[in-house]
mmCIF file with all atom_site columns, C-alpha atoms in Angstrom:
data_model
loop_
_atom_site.group_PDB
_atom_site.id
_atom_site.type_symbol
_atom_site.label_atom_id
_atom_site.label_alt_id
_atom_site.label_comp_id
_atom_site.label_asym_id
_atom_site.label_entity_id
_atom_site.label_seq_id
_atom_site.pdbx_PDB_ins_code
_atom_site.Cartn_x
_atom_site.Cartn_y
_atom_site.Cartn_z
_atom_site.occupancy
_atom_site.B_iso_or_equiv
_atom_site.pdbx_formal_charge
_atom_site.auth_seq_id
_atom_site.auth_comp_id
_atom_site.auth_asym_id
_atom_site.auth_atom_id
_atom_site.pdbx_PDB_model_num
ATOM 1   C CA . MET A 1 1   ? 17.357  -53.173 -3.946 1.00 49.00 ? 1   MET A CA 1
ATOM 2   C CA . ARG A 1 2   ? 15.545  -51.839 -8.035 1.00 53.00 ? 2   ARG A CA 1
ATOM 3   C CA . THR A 1 3   ? 16.877  -48.898 -8.575 1.00 52.00 ? 3   THR A CA 1
ATOM 4   C CA . SER A 1 4   ? 12.940  -47.483 -9.327 1.00 54.00 ? 4   SER A CA 1
ATOM 5   C CA . ALA A 1 5   ? 12.372  -48.449 -5.275 1.00 52.00 ? 5   ALA A CA 1
ATOM 6   C CA . ARG A 1 6   ? 16.585  -46.128 -4.627 1.00 56.00 ? 6   ARG A CA 1
ATOM 7   C CA . LEU A 1 7   ? 14.475  -43.051 -6.157 1.00 48.00 ? 7   LEU A CA 1
ATOM 8   C CA . ALA A 1 8   ? 11.331  -43.443 -4.436 1.00 49.00 ? 8   ALA A CA 1
ATOM 9   C CA . ILE A 1 9   ? 13.106  -43.665 -1.246 1.00 50.00 ? 9   ILE A CA 1
ATOM 10  C CA . ALA A 1 10  ? 15.609  -40.338 -2.417 1.00 51.00 ? 10  ALA A CA 1
ATOM 11  C CA . LEU A 1 11  ? 11.888  -38.140 -3.739 1.00 48.00 ? 11  LEU A CA 1
ATOM 12  C CA . LEU A 1 12  ? 9.571   -39.036 -0.173 1.00 48.00 ? 12  LEU A CA 1
ATOM 13  C CA . GLY A 1 13  ? 13.233  -37.742 1.604  1.00 50.00 ? 13  GLY A CA 1
ATOM 14  C CA . ALA A 1 14  ? 13.587  -34.671 -0.419 1.00 48.00 ? 14  ALA A CA 1
ATOM 15  C CA . ALA A 1 15  ? 9.622   -34.251 -0.234 1.00 45.00 ? 15  ALA A CA 1
ATOM 16  C CA . PHE A 1 16  ? 10.193  -34.454 4.013  1.00 44.00 ? 16  PHE A CA 1
ATOM 17  C CA . ALA A 1 17  ? 13.071  -32.141 3.561  1.00 44.00 ? 17  ALA A CA 1
ATOM 18  C CA . LEU A 1 18  ? 11.093  -29.500 1.800  1.00 43.00 ? 18  LEU A CA 1
ATOM 19  C CA . GLY A 1 19  ? 8.254   -29.774 4.317  1.00 46.00 ? 19  GLY A CA 1
ATOM 20  C CA . GLY A 1 20  ? 10.112  -29.047 7.251  1.00 45.00 ? 20  GLY A CA 1
ATOM 21  C CA . CYS A 1 21  ? 12.068  -25.922 5.821  1.00 46.00 ? 21  CYS A CA 1
ATOM 22  C CA . GLY A 1 22  ? 9.637   -23.549 7.589  1.00 46.00 ? 22  GLY A CA 1
ATOM 23  C CA . ASN A 1 23  ? 11.135  -24.266 10.801 1.00 49.00 ? 23  ASN A CA 1
ATOM 24  C CA . VAL A 1 24  ? 14.796  -23.823 9.429  1.00 51.00 ? 24  VAL A CA 1
ATOM 25  C CA . PRO A 1 25  ? 16.636  -21.451 11.613 1.00 60.00 ? 25  PRO A CA 1
ATOM 26  C CA . GLY A 1 26  ? 17.462  -18.756 10.034 1.00 65.00 ? 26  GLY A CA 1
ATOM 27  C CA . VAL A 1 27  ? 14.203  -17.340 8.306  1.00 65.00 ? 27  VAL A CA 1
ATOM 28  C CA . PRO A 1 28  ? 12.643  -14.114 9.318  1.00 74.00 ? 28  PRO A CA 1
ATOM 29  C CA . ASP A 1 29  ? 9.058   -14.233 10.412 1.00 87.00 ? 29  ASP A CA 1
ATOM 30  C CA . HIS A 1 30  ? 6.647   -11.430 9.439  1.00 91.00 ? 30  HIS A CA 1
ATOM 31  C CA . THR A 1 31  ? 5.759   -8.864  12.226 1.00 95.00 ? 31  THR A CA 1
ATOM 32  C CA . TYR A 1 32  ? 3.155   -6.783  11.880 1.00 96.00 ? 32  TYR A CA 1
ATOM 33  C CA . PHE A 1 33  ? 2.350   -2.898  12.715 1.00 96.00 ? 33  PHE A CA 1
ATOM 34  C CA . ARG A 1 34  ? -0.986  -1.592  13.831 1.00 94.00 ? 34  ARG A CA 1
ATOM 35  C CA . MET A 1 35  ? -1.969  1.769   13.863 1.00 93.00 ? 35  MET A CA 1
ATOM 36  C CA . SER A 1 36  ? -1.736  3.783   16.731 1.00 93.00 ? 36  SER A CA 1
ATOM 37  C CA . THR A 1 37  ? -3.962  5.520   18.462 1.00 94.00 ? 37  THR A CA 1
ATOM 38  C CA . PRO A 1 38  ? -5.483  8.075   16.324 1.00 94.00 ? 38  PRO A CA 1
ATOM 39  C CA . GLN A 1 39  ? -4.926  11.752  18.080 1.00 94.00 ? 39  GLN A CA 1
ATOM 40  C CA . ALA A 1 40  ? -7.881  13.909  18.714 1.00 95.00 ? 40  ALA A CA 1
ATOM 41  C CA . LEU A 1 41  ? -9.171  16.834  16.881 1.00 96.00 ? 41  LEU A CA 1
ATOM 42  C CA . PRO A 1 42  ? -10.396 19.944  17.685 1.00 95.00 ? 42  PRO A CA 1
ATOM 43  C CA . ARG A 1 43  ? -14.529 19.913  19.730 1.00 95.00 ? 43  ARG A CA 1
ATOM 44  C CA . SER A 1 44  ? -17.229 21.246  18.121 1.00 92.00 ? 44  SER A CA 1
ATOM 45  C CA . ASP A 1 45  ? -19.666 22.690  20.551 1.00 91.00 ? 45  ASP A CA 1
ATOM 46  C CA . LYS A 1 46  ? -22.673 21.972  17.689 1.00 93.00 ? 46  LYS A CA 1
ATOM 47  C CA . PRO A 1 47  ? -22.121 19.988  14.446 1.00 95.00 ? 47  PRO A CA 1
ATOM 48  C CA . VAL A 1 48  ? -20.714 21.978  11.393 1.00 95.00 ? 48  VAL A CA 1
ATOM 49  C CA . PHE A 1 49  ? -21.865 20.394  9.194  1.00 95.00 ? 49  PHE A CA 1
ATOM 50  C CA . VAL A 1 50  ? -26.145 19.385  8.835  1.00 95.00 ? 50  VAL A CA 1
ATOM 51  C CA . ASN A 1 51  ? -25.795 16.251  6.522  1.00 95.00 ? 51  ASN A CA 1
ATOM 52  C CA . PRO A 1 52  ? -24.023 12.855  7.608  1.00 97.00 ? 52  PRO A CA 1
ATOM 53  C CA . ILE A 1 53  ? -20.144 12.553  6.443  1.00 97.00 ? 53  ILE A CA 1
ATOM 54  C CA . VAL A 1 54  ? -19.232 9.373   4.129  1.00 98.00 ? 54  VAL A CA 1
ATOM 55  C CA . VAL A 1 55  ? -15.737 8.675   4.241  1.00 98.00 ? 55  VAL A CA 1
ATOM 56  C CA . GLY A 1 56  ? -14.511 6.516   1.534  1.00 97.00 ? 56  GLY A CA 1
ATOM 57  C CA . LEU A 1 57  ? -12.327 3.711   1.203  1.00 97.00 ? 57  LEU A CA 1
ATOM 58  C CA . PHE A 1 58  ? -9.316  5.269   0.100  1.00 98.00 ? 58  PHE A CA 1
ATOM 59  C CA . GLU A 1 59  ? -7.596  4.981   -2.558 1.00 98.00 ? 59  GLU A CA 1
ATOM 60  C CA . ALA A 1 60  ? -3.709  4.364   -3.974 1.00 97.00 ? 60  ALA A CA 1
ATOM 61  C CA . ASN A 1 61  ? -1.714  2.976   -6.801 1.00 92.00 ? 61  ASN A CA 1
ATOM 62  C CA . GLY A 1 62  ? 1.312   0.317   -7.320 1.00 91.00 ? 62  GLY A CA 1
ATOM 63  C CA . LEU A 1 63  ? 3.525   -0.202  -4.325 1.00 92.00 ? 63  LEU A CA 1
ATOM 64  C CA . TYR A 1 64  ? 1.007   2.328   -1.560 1.00 96.00 ? 64  TYR A CA 1
ATOM 65  C CA . ALA A 1 65  ? -1.949  -0.858  -2.452 1.00 95.00 ? 65  ALA A CA 1
ATOM 66  C CA . ASP A 1 66  ? 0.218   -3.403  -0.945 1.00 95.00 ? 66  ASP A CA 1
ATOM 67  C CA . ARG A 1 67  ? 0.556   -4.498  3.093  1.00 96.00 ? 67  ARG A CA 1
ATOM 68  C CA . ALA A 1 68  ? 3.465   -3.995  2.818  1.00 97.00 ? 68  ALA A CA 1
ATOM 69  C CA . LEU A 1 69  ? 5.569   -0.999  4.227  1.00 97.00 ? 69  LEU A CA 1
ATOM 70  C CA . VAL A 1 70  ? 8.357   1.139   1.884  1.00 98.00 ? 70  VAL A CA 1
ATOM 71  C CA . TYR A 1 71  ? 11.152  1.970   2.341  1.00 97.00 ? 71  TYR A CA 1
ATOM 72  C CA . ALA A 1 72  ? 13.342  4.533   -0.156 1.00 97.00 ? 72  ALA A CA 1
ATOM 73  C CA . LEU A 1 73  ? 16.860  3.907   -0.752 1.00 97.00 ? 73  LEU A CA 1
ATOM 74  C CA . ASP A 1 74  ? 17.722  7.492   -0.700 1.00 96.00 ? 74  ASP A CA 1
ATOM 75  C CA . PRO A 1 75  ? 17.253  10.960  1.341  1.00 95.00 ? 75  PRO A CA 1
ATOM 76  C CA . GLN A 1 76  ? 15.610  12.151  -2.109 1.00 94.00 ? 76  GLN A CA 1
ATOM 77  C CA . ALA A 1 77  ? 13.397  8.935   -1.785 1.00 94.00 ? 77  ALA A CA 1
ATOM 78  C CA . ASP A 1 78  ? 13.363  8.486   -6.173 1.00 95.00 ? 78  ASP A CA 1
ATOM 79  C CA . GLU A 1 79  ? 14.217  4.355   -5.068 1.00 96.00 ? 79  GLU A CA 1
ATOM 80  C CA . LEU A 1 80  ? 11.652  2.738   -3.682 1.00 97.00 ? 80  LEU A CA 1
ATOM 81  C CA . ARG A 1 81  ? 11.260  -0.951  -1.609 1.00 97.00 ? 81  ARG A CA 1
ATOM 82  C CA . GLN A 1 82  ? 9.098   -2.981  0.185  1.00 96.00 ? 82  GLN A CA 1
ATOM 83  C CA . TYR A 1 83  ? 9.431   -5.434  3.031  1.00 95.00 ? 83  TYR A CA 1
ATOM 84  C CA . HIS A 1 84  ? 9.017   -8.671  2.701  1.00 93.00 ? 84  HIS A CA 1
ATOM 85  C CA . TYR A 1 85  ? 8.467   -10.039 6.284  1.00 95.00 ? 85  TYR A CA 1
ATOM 86  C CA . GLN A 1 86  ? 7.259   -5.972  7.815  1.00 96.00 ? 86  GLN A CA 1
ATOM 87  C CA . LEU A 1 87  ? 3.224   -5.664  7.117  1.00 97.00 ? 87  LEU A CA 1
ATOM 88  C CA . TRP A 1 88  ? 0.506   -3.383  8.603  1.00 97.00 ? 88  TRP A CA 1
ATOM 89  C CA . THR A 1 89  ? -2.045  -5.708  9.826  1.00 97.00 ? 89  THR A CA 1
ATOM 90  C CA . ASP A 1 90  ? -4.740  -3.905  6.597  1.00 97.00 ? 90  ASP A CA 1
ATOM 91  C CA . PRO A 1 91  ? -3.976  -2.089  3.881  1.00 97.00 ? 91  PRO A CA 1
ATOM 92  C CA . PRO A 1 92  ? -2.865  1.337   4.087  1.00 97.00 ? 92  PRO A CA 1
ATOM 93  C CA . THR A 1 93  ? -5.967  2.553   2.476  1.00 98.00 ? 93  THR A CA 1
ATOM 94  C CA . ARG A 1 94  ? -8.332  1.176   4.725  1.00 97.00 ? 94  ARG A CA 1
ATOM 95  C CA . LEU A 1 95  ? -6.197  2.567   7.698  1.00 97.00 ? 95  LEU A CA 1
ATOM 96  C CA . LEU A 1 96  ? -6.684  5.792   6.582  1.00 98.00 ? 96  LEU A CA 1
ATOM 97  C CA . GLN A 1 97  ? -10.112 6.145   6.006  1.00 98.00 ? 97  GLN A CA 1
ATOM 98  C CA . ARG A 1 98  ? -10.639 4.071   9.326  1.00 97.00 ? 98  ARG A CA 1
ATOM 99  C CA . ARG A 1 99  ? -8.646  6.871   11.002 1.00 98.00 ? 99  ARG A CA 1
ATOM 100 C CA . LEU A 1 100 ? -10.125 9.651   9.467  1.00 98.00 ? 100 LEU A CA 1
ATOM 101 C CA . GLN A 1 101 ? -13.518 8.511   10.188 1.00 98.00 ? 101 GLN A CA 1
ATOM 102 C CA . ILE A 1 102 ? -12.691 7.685   13.756 1.00 97.00 ? 102 ILE A CA 1
ATOM 103 C CA . GLU A 1 103 ? -11.150 11.114  13.699 1.00 98.00 ? 103 GLU A CA 1
ATOM 104 C CA . LEU A 1 104 ? -14.121 13.455  12.102 1.00 98.00 ? 104 LEU A CA 1
ATOM 105 C CA . ARG A 1 105 ? -16.825 11.325  14.232 1.00 97.00 ? 105 ARG A CA 1
ATOM 106 C CA . GLU A 1 106 ? -14.971 12.867  17.123 1.00 97.00 ? 106 GLU A CA 1
ATOM 107 C CA . SER A 1 107 ? -14.491 15.932  16.637 1.00 97.00 ? 107 SER A CA 1
ATOM 108 C CA . GLY A 1 108 ? -18.550 16.476  16.880 1.00 97.00 ? 108 GLY A CA 1
ATOM 109 C CA . ILE A 1 109 ? -18.157 18.228  12.960 1.00 97.00 ? 109 ILE A CA 1
ATOM 110 C CA . ALA A 1 110 ? -21.428 16.230  11.569 1.00 96.00 ? 110 ALA A CA 1
ATOM 111 C CA . PRO A 1 111 ? -24.223 14.511  12.962 1.00 95.00 ? 111 PRO A CA 1
ATOM 112 C CA . LEU A 1 112 ? -23.375 10.992  11.749 1.00 96.00 ? 112 LEU A CA 1
ATOM 113 C CA . VAL A 1 113 ? -19.891 10.398  10.147 1.00 97.00 ? 113 VAL A CA 1
ATOM 114 C CA . ILE A 1 114 ? -20.198 6.715   8.378  1.00 96.00 ? 114 ILE A CA 1
ATOM 115 C CA . ASP A 1 115 ? -17.845 4.316   6.558  1.00 94.00 ? 115 ASP A CA 1
ATOM 116 C CA . ALA A 1 116 ? -21.300 4.194   4.256  1.00 92.00 ? 116 ALA A CA 1
ATOM 117 C CA . LEU A 1 117 ? -23.940 5.389   3.259  1.00 92.00 ? 117 LEU A CA 1
ATOM 118 C CA . ALA A 1 118 ? -26.994 5.005   0.158  1.00 91.00 ? 118 ALA A CA 1
ATOM 119 C CA . ALA A 1 119 ? -26.251 6.828   -2.593 1.00 88.00 ? 119 ALA A CA 1
ATOM 120 C CA . SER A 1 120 ? -29.694 8.202   -2.430 1.00 89.00 ? 120 SER A CA 1
ATOM 121 C CA . ILE A 1 121 ? -29.381 9.942   1.327  1.00 93.00 ? 121 ILE A CA 1
ATOM 122 C CA . GLY A 1 122 ? -28.024 12.998  0.995  1.00 93.00 ? 122 GLY A CA 1
ATOM 123 C CA . ALA A 1 123 ? -24.380 13.750  2.381  1.00 96.00 ? 123 ALA A CA 1
ATOM 124 C CA . VAL A 1 124 ? -20.856 15.412  2.095  1.00 97.00 ? 124 VAL A CA 1
ATOM 125 C CA . ARG A 1 125 ? -18.624 12.527  0.552  1.00 98.00 ? 125 ARG A CA 1
ATOM 126 C CA . ILE A 1 126 ? -14.954 12.551  1.382  1.00 98.00 ? 126 ILE A CA 1
ATOM 127 C CA . SER A 1 127 ? -12.822 10.411  -0.690 1.00 97.00 ? 127 SER A CA 1
ATOM 128 C CA . GLY A 1 128 ? -8.973  10.461  -0.256 1.00 98.00 ? 128 GLY A CA 1
ATOM 129 C CA . GLU A 1 129 ? -5.934  9.011   -2.034 1.00 98.00 ? 129 GLU A CA 1
ATOM 130 C CA . ILE A 1 130 ? -2.648  7.942   -1.038 1.00 98.00 ? 130 ILE A CA 1
ATOM 131 C CA . LEU A 1 131 ? 0.589   9.506   -2.677 1.00 98.00 ? 131 LEU A CA 1
ATOM 132 C CA . ARG A 1 132 ? 3.532   9.296   -1.226 1.00 97.00 ? 132 ARG A CA 1
ATOM 133 C CA . PHE A 1 133 ? 3.495   6.943   2.507  1.00 98.00 ? 133 PHE A CA 1
ATOM 134 C CA . GLU A 1 134 ? 6.877   5.607   2.849  1.00 98.00 ? 134 GLU A CA 1
ATOM 135 C CA . ARG A 1 135 ? 10.390  6.225   5.143  1.00 98.00 ? 135 ARG A CA 1
ATOM 136 C CA . VAL A 1 136 ? 13.297  8.110   3.775  1.00 98.00 ? 136 VAL A CA 1
ATOM 137 C CA . PRO A 1 137 ? 16.170  8.053   5.378  1.00 97.00 ? 137 PRO A CA 1
ATOM 138 C CA . THR A 1 138 ? 18.481  11.328  6.404  1.00 95.00 ? 138 THR A CA 1
ATOM 139 C CA . VAL A 1 139 ? 21.716  12.813  5.434  1.00 93.00 ? 139 VAL A CA 1
ATOM 140 C CA . GLU A 1 140 ? 22.209  12.759  9.517  1.00 92.00 ? 140 GLU A CA 1
ATOM 141 C CA . GLY A 1 141 ? 21.619  8.477   9.871  1.00 93.00 ? 141 GLY A CA 1
ATOM 142 C CA . GLY A 1 142 ? 18.235  8.617   11.318 1.00 95.00 ? 142 GLY A CA 1
ATOM 143 C CA . HIS A 1 143 ? 14.522  8.585   9.667  1.00 97.00 ? 143 HIS A CA 1
ATOM 144 C CA . MET A 1 144 ? 11.632  10.065  8.031  1.00 97.00 ? 144 MET A CA 1
ATOM 145 C CA . ALA A 1 145 ? 8.270   9.142   8.073  1.00 98.00 ? 145 ALA A CA 1
ATOM 146 C CA . SER A 1 146 ? 6.922   10.861  4.463  1.00 98.00 ? 146 SER A CA 1
ATOM 147 C CA . VAL A 1 147 ? 3.169   11.237  3.617  1.00 98.00 ? 147 VAL A CA 1
ATOM 148 C CA . VAL A 1 148 ? 1.269   13.333  0.801  1.00 98.00 ? 148 VAL A CA 1
ATOM 149 C CA . LEU A 1 149 ? -2.522  12.625  0.738  1.00 98.00 ? 149 LEU A CA 1
ATOM 150 C CA . LYS A 1 150 ? -4.661  13.915  -2.102 1.00 98.00 ? 150 LYS A CA 1
ATOM 151 C CA . LEU A 1 151 ? -8.647  14.500  0.136  1.00 98.00 ? 151 LEU A CA 1
ATOM 152 C CA . ARG A 1 152 ? -11.917 15.619  -1.496 1.00 98.00 ? 152 ARG A CA 1
ATOM 153 C CA . ALA A 1 153 ? -14.764 16.391  0.127  1.00 98.00 ? 153 ALA A CA 1
ATOM 154 C CA . ASN A 1 154 ? -18.027 16.703  -2.353 1.00 97.00 ? 154 ASN A CA 1
ATOM 155 C CA . ARG A 1 155 ? -21.355 18.437  -1.587 1.00 95.00 ? 155 ARG A CA 1
ATOM 156 C CA . PRO A 1 156 ? -24.361 15.813  -1.208 1.00 95.00 ? 156 PRO A CA 1
ATOM 157 C CA . ASP A 1 157 ? -25.549 16.907  -4.925 1.00 94.00 ? 157 ASP A CA 1
ATOM 158 C CA . GLY A 1 158 ? -22.168 15.690  -5.854 1.00 93.00 ? 158 GLY A CA 1
ATOM 159 C CA . SER A 1 159 ? -20.622 19.461  -6.837 1.00 95.00 ? 159 SER A CA 1
ATOM 160 C CA . PRO A 1 160 ? -16.760 19.443  -5.467 1.00 96.00 ? 160 PRO A CA 1
ATOM 161 C CA . GLN A 1 161 ? -16.662 21.421  -2.192 1.00 96.00 ? 161 GLN A CA 1
ATOM 162 C CA . LEU A 1 162 ? -12.881 21.042  -1.344 1.00 97.00 ? 162 LEU A CA 1
ATOM 163 C CA . GLU A 1 163 ? -9.783  18.850  -2.756 1.00 97.00 ? 163 GLU A CA 1
ATOM 164 C CA . GLU A 1 164 ? -6.896  20.260  -1.619 1.00 98.00 ? 164 GLU A CA 1
ATOM 165 C CA . ILE A 1 165 ? -3.304  17.713  -1.497 1.00 98.00 ? 165 ILE A CA 1
ATOM 166 C CA . TYR A 1 166 ? -1.419  17.559  1.497  1.00 98.00 ? 166 TYR A CA 1
ATOM 167 C CA . HIS A 1 167 ? 2.085   16.364  2.831  1.00 98.00 ? 167 HIS A CA 1
ATOM 168 C CA . ALA A 1 168 ? 3.637   16.311  6.069  1.00 98.00 ? 168 ALA A CA 1
ATOM 169 C CA . ASP A 1 169 ? 7.117   14.697  7.364  1.00 98.00 ? 169 ASP A CA 1
ATOM 170 C CA . VAL A 1 170 ? 7.923   13.419  10.164 1.00 98.00 ? 170 VAL A CA 1
ATOM 171 C CA . PRO A 1 171 ? 10.541  12.485  12.250 1.00 98.00 ? 171 PRO A CA 1
ATOM 172 C CA . ALA A 1 172 ? 11.410  8.570   13.827 1.00 97.00 ? 172 ALA A CA 1
ATOM 173 C CA . ALA A 1 173 ? 12.234  8.584   17.110 1.00 96.00 ? 173 ALA A CA 1
ATOM 174 C CA . ASP A 1 174 ? 14.884  5.728   16.297 1.00 96.00 ? 174 ASP A CA 1
ATOM 175 C CA . ASN A 1 175 ? 15.721  3.778   13.692 1.00 94.00 ? 175 ASN A CA 1
ATOM 176 C CA . ARG A 1 176 ? 13.661  0.489   14.475 1.00 96.00 ? 176 ARG A CA 1
ATOM 177 C CA . LEU A 1 177 ? 10.284  0.073   12.745 1.00 96.00 ? 177 LEU A CA 1
ATOM 178 C CA . LEU A 1 178 ? 7.906   0.521   14.925 1.00 97.00 ? 178 LEU A CA 1
ATOM 179 C CA . SER A 1 179 ? 9.210   4.543   15.269 1.00 97.00 ? 179 SER A CA 1
ATOM 180 C CA . THR A 1 180 ? 8.190   4.979   11.959 1.00 97.00 ? 180 THR A CA 1
ATOM 181 C CA . ALA A 1 181 ? 4.845   3.217   11.818 1.00 97.00 ? 181 ALA A CA 1
ATOM 182 C CA . ASN A 1 182 ? 4.157   5.976   14.681 1.00 97.00 ? 182 ASN A CA 1
ATOM 183 C CA . ALA A 1 183 ? 5.713   8.809   12.816 1.00 98.00 ? 183 ALA A CA 1
ATOM 184 C CA . LEU A 1 184 ? 3.672   7.593   9.850  1.00 98.00 ? 184 LEU A CA 1
ATOM 185 C CA . PHE A 1 185 ? 0.120   7.817   12.079 1.00 97.00 ? 185 PHE A CA 1
ATOM 186 C CA . ALA A 1 186 ? 1.819   11.392  13.312 1.00 98.00 ? 186 ALA A CA 1
ATOM 187 C CA . ALA A 1 187 ? 2.665   12.323  9.944  1.00 98.00 ? 187 ALA A CA 1
ATOM 188 C CA . VAL A 1 188 ? -0.934  11.588  8.675  1.00 98.00 ? 188 VAL A CA 1
ATOM 189 C CA . ASP A 1 189 ? -2.868  13.169  11.753 1.00 98.00 ? 189 ASP A CA 1
ATOM 190 C CA . GLN A 1 190 ? -0.722  16.127  10.810 1.00 98.00 ? 190 GLN A CA 1
ATOM 191 C CA . ILE A 1 191 ? -2.638  16.248  7.256  1.00 98.00 ? 191 ILE A CA 1
ATOM 192 C CA . PHE A 1 192 ? -6.300  15.066  9.257  1.00 98.00 ? 192 PHE A CA 1
ATOM 193 C CA . ALA A 1 193 ? -5.912  18.279  11.377 1.00 98.00 ? 193 ALA A CA 1
ATOM 194 C CA . GLU A 1 194 ? -4.987  20.531  8.199  1.00 98.00 ? 194 GLU A CA 1
ATOM 195 C CA . PHE A 1 195 ? -8.493  19.196  6.426  1.00 98.00 ? 195 PHE A CA 1
ATOM 196 C CA . HIS A 1 196 ? -10.488 19.131  9.267  1.00 98.00 ? 196 HIS A CA 1
ATOM 197 C CA . ALA A 1 197 ? -9.913  22.745  9.659  1.00 97.00 ? 197 ALA A CA 1
ATOM 198 C CA . ASP A 1 198 ? -10.087 23.102  5.687  1.00 97.00 ? 198 ASP A CA 1
ATOM 199 C CA . LEU A 1 199 ? -13.380 21.494  5.712  1.00 97.00 ? 199 LEU A CA 1
ATOM 200 C CA . ILE A 1 200 ? -14.800 23.389  8.814  1.00 96.00 ? 200 ILE A CA 1
ATOM 201 C CA . LYS A 1 201 ? -13.596 27.062  6.715  1.00 95.00 ? 201 LYS A CA 1
ATOM 202 C CA . SER A 1 202 ? -15.113 25.634  3.522  1.00 93.00 ? 202 SER A CA 1
ATOM 203 C CA . GLU A 1 203 ? -18.561 24.949  5.045  1.00 89.00 ? 203 GLU A CA 1
ATOM 204 C CA . ALA A 1 204 ? -18.197 28.364  6.547  1.00 82.00 ? 204 ALA A CA 1
ATOM 205 C CA . LEU A 1 205 ? -17.633 29.434  2.847  1.00 79.00 ? 205 LEU A CA 1
ATOM 206 C CA . GLU A 1 206 ? -20.884 27.850  1.769  1.00 73.00 ? 206 GLU A CA 1
ATOM 207 C CA . HIS A 1 207 ? -23.119 29.116  4.477  1.00 67.00 ? 207 HIS A CA 1
ATOM 208 C CA . ALA A 1 208 ? -21.973 32.842  3.551  1.00 65.00 ? 208 ALA A CA 1
ATOM 209 C CA . ARG A 1 209 ? -22.318 31.983  -0.301 1.00 60.00 ? 209 ARG A CA 1
#
């Protein structure tokens, strides 16, 4: 057999071997985590806002803009990493937008709560930025879900009505990643409850001016 023929057979065999790498035992599968069921906010007997509320897509920089879950290496969260095979079903920027929209709509705070509306239509426009959204180890050996969000509400004329930074830490029930995922959204719900209360207070101040 010629040398060129032997080389061709060897290359063909290598190609088949590489093609089968996806089935090699021990290679981890991707795991996807859904958003847990949103918690209900206090229900308003009648709309607090006359105008619609638009909840925009949240912003995030660096690690928090990706679908991979983020975890800290130390309790102070000075060093962060991303999991390679543990992902959210959607980026957190989309998950948190959808969650806040659902919670505000079901609270009855406004006649309409939506994710997009023409700029020409007067509306209270809410924006958010993810500053922290991660799994943090505790000194006791467990894990904590740590979330920091910057939330802002603008009046229909575009001027700021409310802008605050909110922080919540919730312990995970156990060391499973699913428990941390649920704790992260529990922390988000704590923040949204604070923001909801602040929104109502800010609107009351608007009418008192």
